[in-house]
C-alpha cells in the first residue's frame, strides 16, 4: 500500500508540533494517474477551489475582459481555463518532483490541494545546491508556460479566434501570477527555499537559514493580510479577501514548514532502538479480562499491552477495547477475543527511523504504543511520548 506524508498537528504539553503524518491517501483524496513514476492525486478541497475558479472566471473575469458572449460560452471558457490552470500547477509540481527524484530524494506522489499542489518531500535535501535546484525547477516551469501561452496568444489572432485567444492570454497571465506568488521569499514557498539555499550555502548553517527564511515568510504573510484588510475597508472586497486568504496560507505554511524542519533535524539519525523500552510487559492471550485489568492496566498504567501466545507476539490489547466491553463480561472474555491482531502496520523494527515511527503514530491514533519486532521476536516497545521527550530535550537545548 502506498503511503504518503501529510502534515498533521500533534499537541504536546501545550506546545504544538507539526509532524509528517503518514496516512493512507485514499482516505483524503482521489488517485488520478502516474507521470514519470509519480502518482498524481487530488485532495477533496481541490474541488471547492476548482468550482470557485471556474465560477469567478465565467462570471467575472471573461465577461469583463471579453464582453458580448452568452453565459453558456463564458461557462465553457471558465471550465476549460480552470482545468488548464490546474494542469499548469501540476506541471510546476512535476518539475520540482522530477528534479528531486533525479537528485535521489524520492518523491512518489503529488497531491493537488486547495492552494495548488504539494509535492510530498520525505527528506530534507542534503546540501544547498540540491535544495536550490529543486526549489528553482517549479518557477522555471511556470516561466516557460507563461512564455509559451504568451507566444500562442500572440500567434492566434484575436479577430479570427477571440475565445481561444482570450483563454491563451489568461493562461499566460495566470502563470506569471503563479511565478510571482511562488517566488515570495518566505519558506516554504519556492522563493523562500531559494533564499534558504543561498543563506545555507554562505553560512553552512541550515537551522539558522531555515529560521530566517521562515521569518521573512511570516513577515510577508502579515503584510499581505494587512494590505488585504486595507483593500476591504477601501472598497475592493474581492481583491482584499484574496490577499487575506493567501496571507493566512503563507503564514501557516511558514509556521508548519519551520517546525517540520526542526523535528526532522532533531530526529535525524535516531532509530527506534535508541528510544524504545526493553523488557516489555506482555499479557497472555488466554488470560481473562478481569485478571488483565487488575494485574496489568491498574498496575502499570499503560494504555496497551502486546499479547503473547506460546511466547510469540500475536496481538495488541488496548484499554479502549476493554472499556468497550461490559464489566460483567470480563470474567468470561479472554484476551484473544478482544485483542487487535497485529499486522505489519502496527509494529516497528529496531532499525526504523524515529521520524518514520512518529509519522506512523500520528497517522494511527489508536494504540499509542508500538511493539518493536526484530525478525518476529518482541525486543521492545515505543510510544509517542518516548519520541516527544527526546524532541523536547533537543529543542530545549537549542534555545
Ligand atoms: Zn513550487
mmCIF file of C-alpha atoms and ligand atoms in Angstrom:
data_model
loop_
_atom_site.group_PDB
_atom_site.id
_atom_site.type_symbol
_atom_site.label_atom_id
_atom_site.label_comp_id
_atom_site.label_asym_id
_atom_site.label_seq_id
_atom_site.Cartn_x
_atom_site.Cartn_y
_atom_site.Cartn_z
ATOM 1 C CA UNK A 1 0.000 0.000 0.000
ATOM 2 C CA UNK A 2 1.378 3.387 -0.913
ATOM 3 C CA UNK A 3 1.722 5.747 1.954
ATOM 4 C CA UNK A 4 2.236 9.441 1.812
ATOM 5 C CA UNK A 5 3.127 12.236 4.172
ATOM 6 C CA UNK A 6 0.529 14.656 5.301
ATOM 7 C CA UNK A 7 1.007 17.471 7.653
ATOM 8 C CA UNK A 8 -0.662 16.997 10.993
ATOM 9 C CA UNK A 9 -0.569 18.771 14.294
ATOM 10 C CA UNK A 10 0.283 16.968 17.388
ATOM 11 C CA UNK A 11 -0.196 18.658 20.682
ATOM 12 C CA UNK A 12 2.244 18.027 23.459
ATOM 13 C CA UNK A 13 2.276 19.753 26.825
ATOM 14 C CA UNK A 14 0.751 22.916 25.435
ATOM 15 C CA UNK A 15 3.163 23.111 22.523
ATOM 16 C CA UNK A 16 2.172 22.344 19.002
ATOM 17 C CA UNK A 17 4.480 20.303 16.885
ATOM 18 C CA UNK A 18 3.894 19.661 13.277
ATOM 19 C CA UNK A 19 4.752 16.176 12.283
ATOM 20 C CA UNK A 20 4.616 14.460 8.988
ATOM 21 C CA UNK A 21 1.662 12.198 9.088
ATOM 22 C CA UNK A 22 1.803 9.036 7.132
ATOM 23 C CA UNK A 23 -1.763 8.350 6.274
ATOM 24 C CA UNK A 24 -3.440 6.453 3.550
ATOM 25 C CA UNK A 25 -4.106 8.833 0.682
ATOM 26 C CA UNK A 26 -7.313 7.113 -0.285
ATOM 27 C CA UNK A 27 -8.840 8.419 2.896
ATOM 28 C CA UNK A 28 -8.482 12.049 1.793
ATOM 29 C CA UNK A 29 -8.185 12.220 -1.944
ATOM 30 C CA UNK A 30 -8.517 10.543 -5.287
ATOM 31 C CA UNK A 31 -5.667 8.947 -7.186
ATOM 32 C CA UNK A 32 -5.631 10.085 -10.799
ATOM 33 C CA UNK A 33 -2.706 8.767 -12.856
ATOM 34 C CA UNK A 34 1.069 8.429 -12.894
ATOM 35 C CA UNK A 35 3.557 10.716 -14.635
ATOM 36 C CA UNK A 36 7.279 9.793 -14.712
ATOM 37 C CA UNK A 37 6.638 7.300 -11.931
ATOM 38 C CA UNK A 38 4.953 9.900 -9.727
ATOM 39 C CA UNK A 39 1.420 9.298 -8.537
ATOM 40 C CA UNK A 40 -0.847 12.301 -9.080
ATOM 41 C CA UNK A 41 -3.717 12.639 -6.605
ATOM 42 C CA UNK A 42 -6.281 15.300 -5.820
ATOM 43 C CA UNK A 43 -7.415 16.296 -2.375
ATOM 44 C CA UNK A 44 -11.144 16.855 -1.832
ATOM 45 C CA UNK A 45 -10.523 20.545 -1.079
ATOM 46 C CA UNK A 46 -9.362 20.875 -4.668
ATOM 47 C CA UNK A 47 -12.954 20.573 -5.930
ATOM 48 C CA UNK A 48 -14.018 23.595 -3.877
ATOM 49 C CA UNK A 49 -11.243 25.706 -5.352
ATOM 50 C CA UNK A 50 -11.931 24.401 -8.829
ATOM 51 C CA UNK A 51 -15.591 25.461 -8.630
ATOM 52 C CA UNK A 52 -14.565 28.873 -7.209
ATOM 53 C CA UNK A 53 -12.084 29.452 -10.014
ATOM 54 C CA UNK A 54 -14.383 28.276 -12.787
ATOM 55 C CA UNK A 55 -17.169 30.448 -11.364
ATOM 56 C CA UNK A 56 -15.082 33.601 -10.908
ATOM 57 C CA UNK A 57 -13.666 33.208 -14.433
ATOM 58 C CA UNK A 58 -17.020 32.654 -16.143
ATOM 59 C CA UNK A 59 -18.954 35.226 -14.095
ATOM 60 C CA UNK A 60 -16.256 37.843 -13.570
ATOM 61 C CA UNK A 61 -13.011 37.762 -15.489
ATOM 62 C CA UNK A 62 -14.089 36.730 -19.009
ATOM 63 C CA UNK A 63 -17.313 38.827 -19.227
ATOM 64 C CA UNK A 64 -15.226 41.832 -18.088
ATOM 65 C CA UNK A 65 -12.273 41.235 -20.447
ATOM 66 C CA UNK A 66 -14.234 39.899 -23.445
ATOM 67 C CA UNK A 67 -17.790 41.274 -23.378
ATOM 68 C CA UNK A 68 -20.577 40.253 -25.752
ATOM 69 C CA UNK A 69 -20.928 36.470 -25.368
ATOM 70 C CA UNK A 70 -23.664 34.293 -23.875
ATOM 71 C CA UNK A 71 -23.432 32.997 -20.273
ATOM 72 C CA UNK A 72 -23.104 29.469 -21.753
ATOM 73 C CA UNK A 73 -19.952 30.473 -23.662
ATOM 74 C CA UNK A 74 -18.454 32.079 -20.536
ATOM 75 C CA UNK A 75 -19.292 28.933 -18.564
ATOM 76 C CA UNK A 76 -17.380 26.708 -21.009
ATOM 77 C CA UNK A 77 -14.481 29.200 -21.127
ATOM 78 C CA UNK A 78 -14.358 29.212 -17.324
ATOM 79 C CA UNK A 79 -14.310 25.407 -17.010
ATOM 80 C CA UNK A 80 -11.645 24.938 -19.698
ATOM 81 C CA UNK A 81 -9.429 27.698 -18.280
ATOM 82 C CA UNK A 82 -9.736 26.404 -14.700
ATOM 83 C CA UNK A 83 -8.800 22.875 -15.848
ATOM 84 C CA UNK A 84 -5.796 24.196 -17.793
ATOM 85 C CA UNK A 85 -4.764 26.335 -14.827
ATOM 86 C CA UNK A 86 -4.599 23.237 -12.651
ATOM 87 C CA UNK A 87 -2.694 21.416 -15.382
ATOM 88 C CA UNK A 88 -0.145 24.268 -15.173
ATOM 89 C CA UNK A 89 0.049 23.928 -11.365
ATOM 90 C CA UNK A 90 0.610 20.222 -11.862
ATOM 91 C CA UNK A 91 3.404 20.779 -14.389
ATOM 92 C CA UNK A 92 5.044 23.167 -11.890
ATOM 93 C CA UNK A 93 4.947 20.450 -9.206
ATOM 94 C CA UNK A 94 6.147 17.747 -11.605
ATOM 95 C CA UNK A 95 9.217 19.877 -12.388
ATOM 96 C CA UNK A 96 10.008 20.032 -8.640
ATOM 97 C CA UNK A 97 9.422 16.313 -8.147
ATOM 98 C CA UNK A 98 11.311 15.196 -11.216
ATOM 99 C CA UNK A 99 14.368 17.260 -10.200
ATOM 100 C CA UNK A 100 14.101 15.925 -6.682
ATOM 101 C CA UNK A 101 13.939 12.314 -7.870
ATOM 102 C CA UNK A 102 16.930 12.894 -10.131
ATOM 103 C CA UNK A 103 18.881 14.097 -7.081
ATOM 104 C CA UNK A 104 17.943 10.985 -5.139
ATOM 105 C CA UNK A 105 15.258 12.499 -2.881
ATOM 106 C CA UNK A 106 12.370 10.281 -3.610
ATOM 107 C CA UNK A 107 9.005 11.819 -4.376
ATOM 108 C CA UNK A 108 6.360 9.280 -5.192
ATOM 109 C CA UNK A 109 3.252 11.380 -5.026
ATOM 110 C CA UNK A 110 1.904 14.838 -5.786
ATOM 111 C CA UNK A 111 -1.390 15.921 -4.243
ATOM 112 C CA UNK A 112 -3.321 18.836 -5.671
ATOM 113 C CA UNK A 113 -4.575 20.860 -2.742
ATOM 114 C CA UNK A 114 -6.625 23.940 -2.015
ATOM 115 C CA UNK A 115 -3.856 26.371 -2.983
ATOM 116 C CA UNK A 116 -2.204 24.446 -5.767
ATOM 117 C CA UNK A 117 -0.009 21.441 -5.392
ATOM 118 C CA UNK A 118 2.086 19.839 -2.745
ATOM 119 C CA UNK A 119 4.871 17.504 -3.692
ATOM 120 C CA UNK A 120 5.489 15.314 -0.713
ATOM 121 C CA UNK A 121 9.110 15.593 0.311
ATOM 122 C CA UNK A 122 10.111 12.815 2.641
ATOM 123 C CA UNK A 123 13.564 14.143 3.402
ATOM 124 C CA UNK A 124 15.266 17.498 3.546
ATOM 125 C CA UNK A 125 17.903 17.948 0.828
ATOM 126 C CA UNK A 126 21.431 17.143 1.991
ATOM 127 C CA UNK A 127 23.116 20.209 0.558
ATOM 128 C CA UNK A 128 22.339 23.748 -0.507
ATOM 129 C CA UNK A 129 22.895 23.032 -4.202
ATOM 130 C CA UNK A 130 20.232 20.290 -4.285
ATOM 131 C CA UNK A 131 17.821 22.490 -2.355
ATOM 132 C CA UNK A 132 18.368 25.284 -4.844
ATOM 133 C CA UNK A 133 17.857 23.064 -7.912
ATOM 134 C CA UNK A 134 14.652 21.520 -6.559
ATOM 135 C CA UNK A 135 13.248 24.896 -5.490
ATOM 136 C CA UNK A 136 14.036 26.687 -8.737
ATOM 137 C CA UNK A 137 12.612 23.946 -11.002
ATOM 138 C CA UNK A 138 8.975 24.874 -10.323
ATOM 139 C CA UNK A 139 9.270 28.605 -11.073
ATOM 140 C CA UNK A 140 11.254 27.689 -14.214
ATOM 141 C CA UNK A 141 8.284 25.566 -15.339
ATOM 142 C CA UNK A 142 5.854 28.432 -14.667
ATOM 143 C CA UNK A 143 8.081 30.864 -16.573
ATOM 144 C CA UNK A 144 8.260 28.507 -19.572
ATOM 145 C CA UNK A 145 4.475 28.043 -19.524
ATOM 146 C CA UNK A 146 3.881 31.802 -19.271
ATOM 147 C CA UNK A 147 6.164 32.320 -22.250
ATOM 148 C CA UNK A 148 4.542 29.557 -24.335
ATOM 149 C CA UNK A 149 0.984 30.751 -23.664
ATOM 150 C CA UNK A 150 2.063 34.344 -24.250
ATOM 151 C CA UNK A 151 3.547 33.401 -27.632
ATOM 152 C CA UNK A 152 0.476 31.322 -28.504
ATOM 153 C CA UNK A 153 -1.887 34.181 -27.689
ATOM 154 C CA UNK A 154 0.232 36.486 -29.896
ATOM 155 C CA UNK A 155 0.099 33.988 -32.775
ATOM 156 C CA UNK A 156 -3.599 33.117 -32.525
ATOM 157 C CA UNK A 157 -5.472 36.078 -33.975
ATOM 158 C CA UNK A 158 -7.870 37.815 -31.595
ATOM 159 C CA UNK A 159 -10.150 38.725 -34.522
ATOM 160 C CA UNK A 160 -10.428 35.238 -36.052
ATOM 161 C CA UNK A 161 -10.423 33.197 -32.790
ATOM 162 C CA UNK A 162 -11.386 35.599 -29.996
ATOM 163 C CA UNK A 163 -12.366 32.912 -27.454
ATOM 164 C CA UNK A 164 -9.231 30.804 -27.900
ATOM 165 C CA UNK A 165 -7.142 33.974 -27.794
ATOM 166 C CA UNK A 166 -8.802 35.043 -24.523
ATOM 167 C CA UNK A 167 -8.117 31.678 -22.882
ATOM 168 C CA UNK A 168 -4.466 31.663 -24.012
ATOM 169 C CA UNK A 169 -3.955 35.214 -22.748
ATOM 170 C CA UNK A 170 -5.495 34.274 -19.407
ATOM 171 C CA UNK A 171 -3.169 31.261 -19.063
ATOM 172 C CA UNK A 172 -0.127 33.406 -19.847
ATOM 173 C CA UNK A 173 -1.239 35.861 -17.161
ATOM 174 C CA UNK A 174 -2.026 33.239 -14.519
ATOM 175 C CA UNK A 175 1.361 31.552 -14.989
ATOM 176 C CA UNK A 176 3.031 34.908 -14.354
ATOM 177 C CA UNK A 177 0.894 35.218 -11.198
ATOM 178 C CA UNK A 178 1.906 31.690 -10.121
ATOM 179 C CA UNK A 179 5.536 32.536 -10.779
ATOM 180 C CA UNK A 180 5.379 35.708 -8.679
ATOM 181 C CA UNK A 181 3.426 34.040 -5.870
ATOM 182 C CA UNK A 182 5.854 31.136 -5.639
ATOM 183 C CA UNK A 183 8.845 33.450 -5.675
ATOM 184 C CA UNK A 184 7.699 35.178 -2.470
ATOM 185 C CA UNK A 185 10.906 34.841 -0.437
ATOM 186 C CA UNK A 186 9.313 33.106 2.557
ATOM 187 C CA UNK A 187 9.927 29.479 3.475
ATOM 188 C CA UNK A 188 8.435 27.024 2.486
ATOM 189 C CA UNK A 189 7.432 28.731 -0.763
ATOM 190 C CA UNK A 190 9.892 28.261 -3.622
ATOM 191 C CA UNK A 191 11.334 31.759 -3.200
ATOM 192 C CA UNK A 192 11.887 31.047 0.486
ATOM 193 C CA UNK A 193 13.584 27.760 -0.299
ATOM 194 C CA UNK A 194 15.883 29.533 -2.768
ATOM 195 C CA UNK A 195 16.665 32.138 -0.113
ATOM 196 C CA UNK A 196 17.307 29.366 2.422
ATOM 197 C CA UNK A 197 19.614 27.577 -0.017
ATOM 198 C CA UNK A 198 21.589 30.792 -0.605
ATOM 199 C CA UNK A 199 21.898 31.505 3.140
ATOM 200 C CA UNK A 200 22.797 27.871 3.797
ATOM 201 C CA UNK A 201 25.483 27.923 1.075
ATOM 202 C CA UNK A 202 27.013 31.108 2.501
ATOM 203 C CA UNK A 203 26.954 30.248 6.209
ATOM 204 C CA UNK A 204 26.741 26.453 6.261
ATOM 205 C CA UNK A 205 24.070 26.777 8.969
ATOM 206 C CA UNK A 206 20.835 25.118 7.818
ATOM 207 C CA UNK A 207 18.942 25.742 11.067
ATOM 208 C CA UNK A 208 19.623 29.464 11.021
ATOM 209 C CA UNK A 209 18.876 29.635 7.274
ATOM 210 C CA UNK A 210 15.504 27.952 7.839
ATOM 211 C CA UNK A 211 14.673 30.296 10.689
ATOM 212 C CA UNK A 212 15.496 33.418 8.683
ATOM 213 C CA UNK A 213 13.567 32.240 5.610
ATOM 214 C CA UNK A 214 10.516 31.361 7.738
ATOM 215 C CA UNK A 215 10.593 34.715 9.495
ATOM 216 C CA UNK A 216 10.638 36.531 6.173
ATOM 217 C CA UNK A 217 7.721 34.325 5.092
ATOM 218 C CA UNK A 218 5.751 35.310 8.187
ATOM 219 C CA UNK A 219 6.576 38.980 7.676
ATOM 220 C CA UNK A 220 5.360 38.800 4.118
ATOM 221 C CA UNK A 221 2.191 36.999 5.235
ATOM 222 C CA UNK A 222 1.477 39.753 7.749
ATOM 223 C CA UNK A 223 1.993 42.356 5.039
ATOM 224 C CA UNK A 224 -0.485 40.540 2.745
ATOM 225 C CA UNK A 225 -3.084 40.242 5.495
ATOM 226 C CA UNK A 226 -2.815 43.916 6.468
ATOM 227 C CA UNK A 227 -2.961 45.227 2.898
ATOM 228 C CA UNK A 228 -5.865 42.828 2.298
ATOM 229 C CA UNK A 229 -7.865 44.363 5.140
ATOM 230 C CA UNK A 230 -6.928 47.823 3.927
ATOM 231 C CA UNK A 231 -8.299 46.919 0.483
ATOM 232 C CA UNK A 232 -11.506 45.559 2.013
ATOM 233 C CA UNK A 233 -12.056 48.760 4.003
ATOM 234 C CA UNK A 234 -11.416 50.919 0.968
ATOM 235 C CA UNK A 235 -13.986 49.075 -1.115
ATOM 236 C CA UNK A 236 -12.038 46.398 -3.002
ATOM 237 C CA UNK A 237 -13.684 43.472 -1.255
ATOM 238 C CA UNK A 238 -12.735 40.564 -3.590
ATOM 239 C CA UNK A 239 -9.119 41.592 -4.099
ATOM 240 C CA UNK A 240 -8.728 42.215 -0.366
ATOM 241 C CA UNK A 241 -10.229 38.860 0.542
ATOM 242 C CA UNK A 242 -7.784 37.062 -1.767
ATOM 243 C CA UNK A 243 -4.851 38.916 -0.147
ATOM 244 C CA UNK A 244 -6.016 37.948 3.335
ATOM 245 C CA UNK A 245 -6.575 34.302 2.346
ATOM 246 C CA UNK A 246 -3.175 33.993 0.680
ATOM 247 C CA UNK A 247 -1.556 35.764 3.638
ATOM 248 C CA UNK A 248 -3.089 33.305 6.106
ATOM 249 C CA UNK A 249 -1.987 30.424 3.901
ATOM 250 C CA UNK A 250 1.617 31.687 3.694
ATOM 251 C CA UNK A 251 1.643 32.330 7.458
ATOM 252 C CA UNK A 252 0.548 28.774 8.260
ATOM 253 C CA UNK A 253 2.890 27.252 5.711
ATOM 254 C CA UNK A 254 5.845 29.196 7.131
ATOM 255 C CA UNK A 255 4.989 28.151 10.650
ATOM 256 C CA UNK A 256 4.458 24.450 9.976
ATOM 257 C CA UNK A 257 7.306 24.255 7.464
ATOM 258 C CA UNK A 258 9.706 25.574 10.068
ATOM 259 C CA UNK A 259 8.513 23.246 12.814
ATOM 260 C CA UNK A 260 8.746 20.273 10.489
ATOM 261 C CA UNK A 261 12.352 21.081 9.750
ATOM 262 C CA UNK A 262 13.107 21.403 13.475
ATOM 263 C CA UNK A 263 11.556 17.996 14.155
ATOM 264 C CA UNK A 264 13.270 16.351 11.193
ATOM 265 C CA UNK A 265 16.631 17.757 12.252
ATOM 266 C CA UNK A 266 16.177 16.722 15.881
ATOM 267 C CA UNK A 267 15.296 13.158 14.906
ATOM 268 C CA UNK A 268 17.915 12.829 12.184
ATOM 269 C CA UNK A 269 19.829 9.576 12.557
ATOM 270 C CA UNK A 270 17.792 8.490 15.600
ATOM 271 C CA UNK A 271 16.488 4.931 15.337
ATOM 272 C CA UNK A 272 13.633 3.210 17.095
ATOM 273 C CA UNK A 273 16.137 1.034 19.003
ATOM 274 C CA UNK A 274 17.674 4.159 20.568
ATOM 275 C CA UNK A 275 14.395 5.216 22.155
ATOM 276 C CA UNK A 276 12.397 2.029 22.767
ATOM 277 C CA UNK A 277 11.929 0.489 26.201
ATOM 278 C CA UNK A 278 13.254 -3.024 26.546
ATOM 279 C CA UNK A 279 11.843 -5.572 28.952
ATOM 280 C CA UNK A 280 8.277 -5.306 27.705
ATOM 281 C CA UNK A 281 5.361 -6.346 29.920
ATOM 282 C CA UNK A 282 3.118 -8.669 27.924
ATOM 283 C CA UNK A 283 -0.195 -10.377 28.622
ATOM 284 C CA UNK A 284 -1.111 -13.958 27.790
ATOM 285 C CA UNK A 285 -3.833 -14.420 25.196
ATOM 286 C CA UNK A 286 -5.653 -16.934 27.411
ATOM 287 C CA UNK A 287 -5.896 -14.634 30.449
ATOM 288 C CA UNK A 288 -9.385 -13.303 31.167
ATOM 289 C CA UNK A 289 -10.117 -9.598 31.081
ATOM 290 C CA UNK A 290 -10.690 -9.029 34.772
ATOM 291 C CA UNK A 291 -7.266 -10.554 35.543
ATOM 292 C CA UNK A 292 -5.690 -8.302 32.965
ATOM 293 C CA UNK A 293 -7.420 -5.174 34.254
ATOM 294 C CA UNK A 294 -6.386 -5.839 37.857
ATOM 295 C CA UNK A 295 -2.881 -7.159 37.289
ATOM 296 C CA UNK A 296 -1.805 -5.111 34.285
ATOM 297 C CA UNK A 297 -3.816 -1.992 33.473
ATOM 298 C CA UNK A 298 -4.224 -0.940 37.145
ATOM 299 C CA UNK A 299 -0.666 -1.870 37.991
ATOM 300 C CA UNK A 300 1.347 -0.478 35.063
ATOM 301 C CA UNK A 301 -0.965 2.267 33.764
ATOM 302 C CA UNK A 302 -0.091 1.574 30.131
ATOM 303 C CA UNK A 303 -2.825 2.064 27.558
ATOM 304 C CA UNK A 304 -1.959 -1.098 25.652
ATOM 305 C CA UNK A 305 -0.084 -4.359 26.063
ATOM 306 C CA UNK A 306 1.357 -6.740 23.495
ATOM 307 C CA UNK A 307 -0.349 -10.132 23.686
ATOM 308 C CA UNK A 308 1.678 -13.340 23.584
ATOM 309 C CA UNK A 309 0.717 -16.820 22.563
ATOM 310 C CA UNK A 310 3.320 -19.548 23.172
ATOM 311 C CA UNK A 311 5.919 -16.814 23.679
ATOM 312 C CA UNK A 312 5.418 -15.113 20.342
ATOM 313 C CA UNK A 313 3.519 -11.873 19.851
ATOM 314 C CA UNK A 314 0.054 -12.323 18.408
ATOM 315 C CA UNK A 315 -1.742 -9.062 19.050
ATOM 316 C CA UNK A 316 -2.259 -5.891 20.996
ATOM 317 C CA UNK A 317 -4.756 -5.356 23.818
ATOM 318 C CA UNK A 318 -5.801 -1.737 24.197
ATOM 319 C CA UNK A 319 -7.565 -0.095 27.116
ATOM 320 C CA UNK A 320 -10.176 1.276 24.727
ATOM 321 C CA UNK A 321 -11.146 -2.233 23.618
ATOM 322 C CA UNK A 322 -11.522 -3.370 27.215
ATOM 323 C CA UNK A 323 -13.569 -0.282 28.097
ATOM 324 C CA UNK A 324 -15.962 -1.073 25.282
ATOM 325 C CA UNK A 325 -16.909 -4.378 26.929
ATOM 326 C CA UNK A 326 -19.462 -4.683 29.678
ATOM 327 C CA UNK A 327 -17.882 -5.197 33.121
ATOM 328 C CA UNK A 328 -19.971 -8.334 33.769
ATOM 329 C CA UNK A 329 -18.428 -9.989 30.723
ATOM 330 C CA UNK A 330 -14.838 -9.516 31.893
ATOM 331 C CA UNK A 331 -14.672 -12.853 33.756
ATOM 332 C CA UNK A 332 -15.829 -14.775 30.699
ATOM 333 C CA UNK A 333 -13.921 -12.975 27.998
ATOM 334 C CA UNK A 334 -10.375 -13.891 27.115
ATOM 335 C CA UNK A 335 -7.698 -11.523 25.843
ATOM 336 C CA UNK A 336 -7.615 -13.226 22.460
ATOM 337 C CA UNK A 337 -11.338 -12.486 21.971
ATOM 338 C CA UNK A 338 -10.853 -8.734 22.154
ATOM 339 C CA UNK A 339 -7.241 -8.114 21.124
ATOM 340 C CA UNK A 340 -6.300 -6.462 17.860
ATOM 341 C CA UNK A 341 -4.438 -8.847 15.599
ATOM 342 C CA UNK A 342 -1.021 -7.473 14.727
ATOM 343 C CA UNK A 343 -0.431 -6.520 11.141
ATOM 344 C CA UNK A 344 2.913 -5.217 9.842
ATOM 345 C CA UNK A 345 1.341 -1.731 10.070
ATOM 346 C CA UNK A 346 1.119 -1.996 13.857
ATOM 347 C CA UNK A 347 4.722 -2.890 14.531
ATOM 348 C CA UNK A 348 8.103 -1.252 14.074
ATOM 349 C CA UNK A 349 11.567 -2.623 13.539
ATOM 350 C CA UNK A 350 14.523 -1.560 15.742
ATOM 351 C CA UNK A 351 16.217 -0.130 12.653
ATOM 352 C CA UNK A 352 13.266 2.097 11.636
ATOM 353 C CA UNK A 353 13.867 5.846 11.759
ATOM 354 C CA UNK A 354 12.335 7.650 14.728
ATOM 355 C CA UNK A 355 10.890 10.195 12.263
ATOM 356 C CA UNK A 356 9.015 7.444 10.417
ATOM 357 C CA UNK A 357 7.843 5.992 13.719
ATOM 358 C CA UNK A 358 6.465 9.365 14.816
ATOM 359 C CA UNK A 359 4.725 9.752 11.481
ATOM 360 C CA UNK A 360 3.120 6.321 11.821
ATOM 361 C CA UNK A 361 1.971 7.032 15.369
ATOM 362 C CA UNK A 362 0.384 10.292 14.323
ATOM 363 C CA UNK A 363 -1.422 8.575 11.464
ATOM 364 C CA UNK A 364 -2.732 5.674 13.544
ATOM 365 C CA UNK A 365 -4.053 7.366 16.631
ATOM 366 C CA UNK A 366 -5.316 4.156 18.192
ATOM 367 C CA UNK A 367 -2.702 2.383 20.254
ATOM 368 C CA UNK A 368 -0.116 4.994 21.156
ATOM 369 C CA UNK A 369 2.399 2.213 21.775
ATOM 370 C CA UNK A 370 4.067 0.218 19.040
ATOM 371 C CA UNK A 371 5.647 -3.201 19.679
ATOM 372 C CA UNK A 372 9.133 -3.395 18.179
ATOM 373 C CA UNK A 373 9.809 -6.701 16.472
ATOM 374 C CA UNK A 374 13.139 -7.985 15.249
ATOM 375 C CA UNK A 375 12.559 -10.900 12.846
ATOM 376 C CA UNK A 376 9.275 -11.681 14.567
ATOM 377 C CA UNK A 377 10.697 -11.513 18.101
ATOM 378 C CA UNK A 378 9.478 -8.824 20.505
ATOM 379 C CA UNK A 379 12.516 -6.750 21.520
ATOM 380 C CA UNK A 380 10.911 -3.555 22.822
ATOM 381 C CA UNK A 381 8.044 -1.127 22.774
ATOM 382 C CA UNK A 382 7.951 2.539 21.826
ATOM 383 C CA UNK A 383 5.365 5.251 22.421
ATOM 384 C CA UNK A 384 4.873 8.694 21.008
ATOM 385 C CA UNK A 385 5.881 10.058 24.400
ATOM 386 C CA UNK A 386 9.338 8.440 24.096
ATOM 387 C CA UNK A 387 9.939 10.378 20.881
ATOM 388 C CA UNK A 388 8.414 13.634 22.136
ATOM 389 C CA UNK A 389 10.621 13.536 25.236
ATOM 390 C CA UNK A 390 13.703 13.477 23.019
ATOM 391 C CA UNK A 391 12.285 16.246 20.823
ATOM 392 C CA UNK A 392 11.608 18.483 23.809
ATOM 393 C CA UNK A 393 15.035 17.787 25.185
ATOM 394 C CA UNK A 394 16.803 18.577 21.915
ATOM 395 C CA UNK A 395 14.753 21.661 21.002
ATOM 396 C CA UNK A 396 15.159 22.844 24.619
ATOM 397 C CA UNK A 397 18.917 22.586 24.295
ATOM 398 C CA UNK A 398 18.913 24.672 21.131
ATOM 399 C CA UNK A 399 17.060 27.538 22.763
HETATM 400 ZN ZN1 LIG B 1 6.824 25.434 -6.453
#
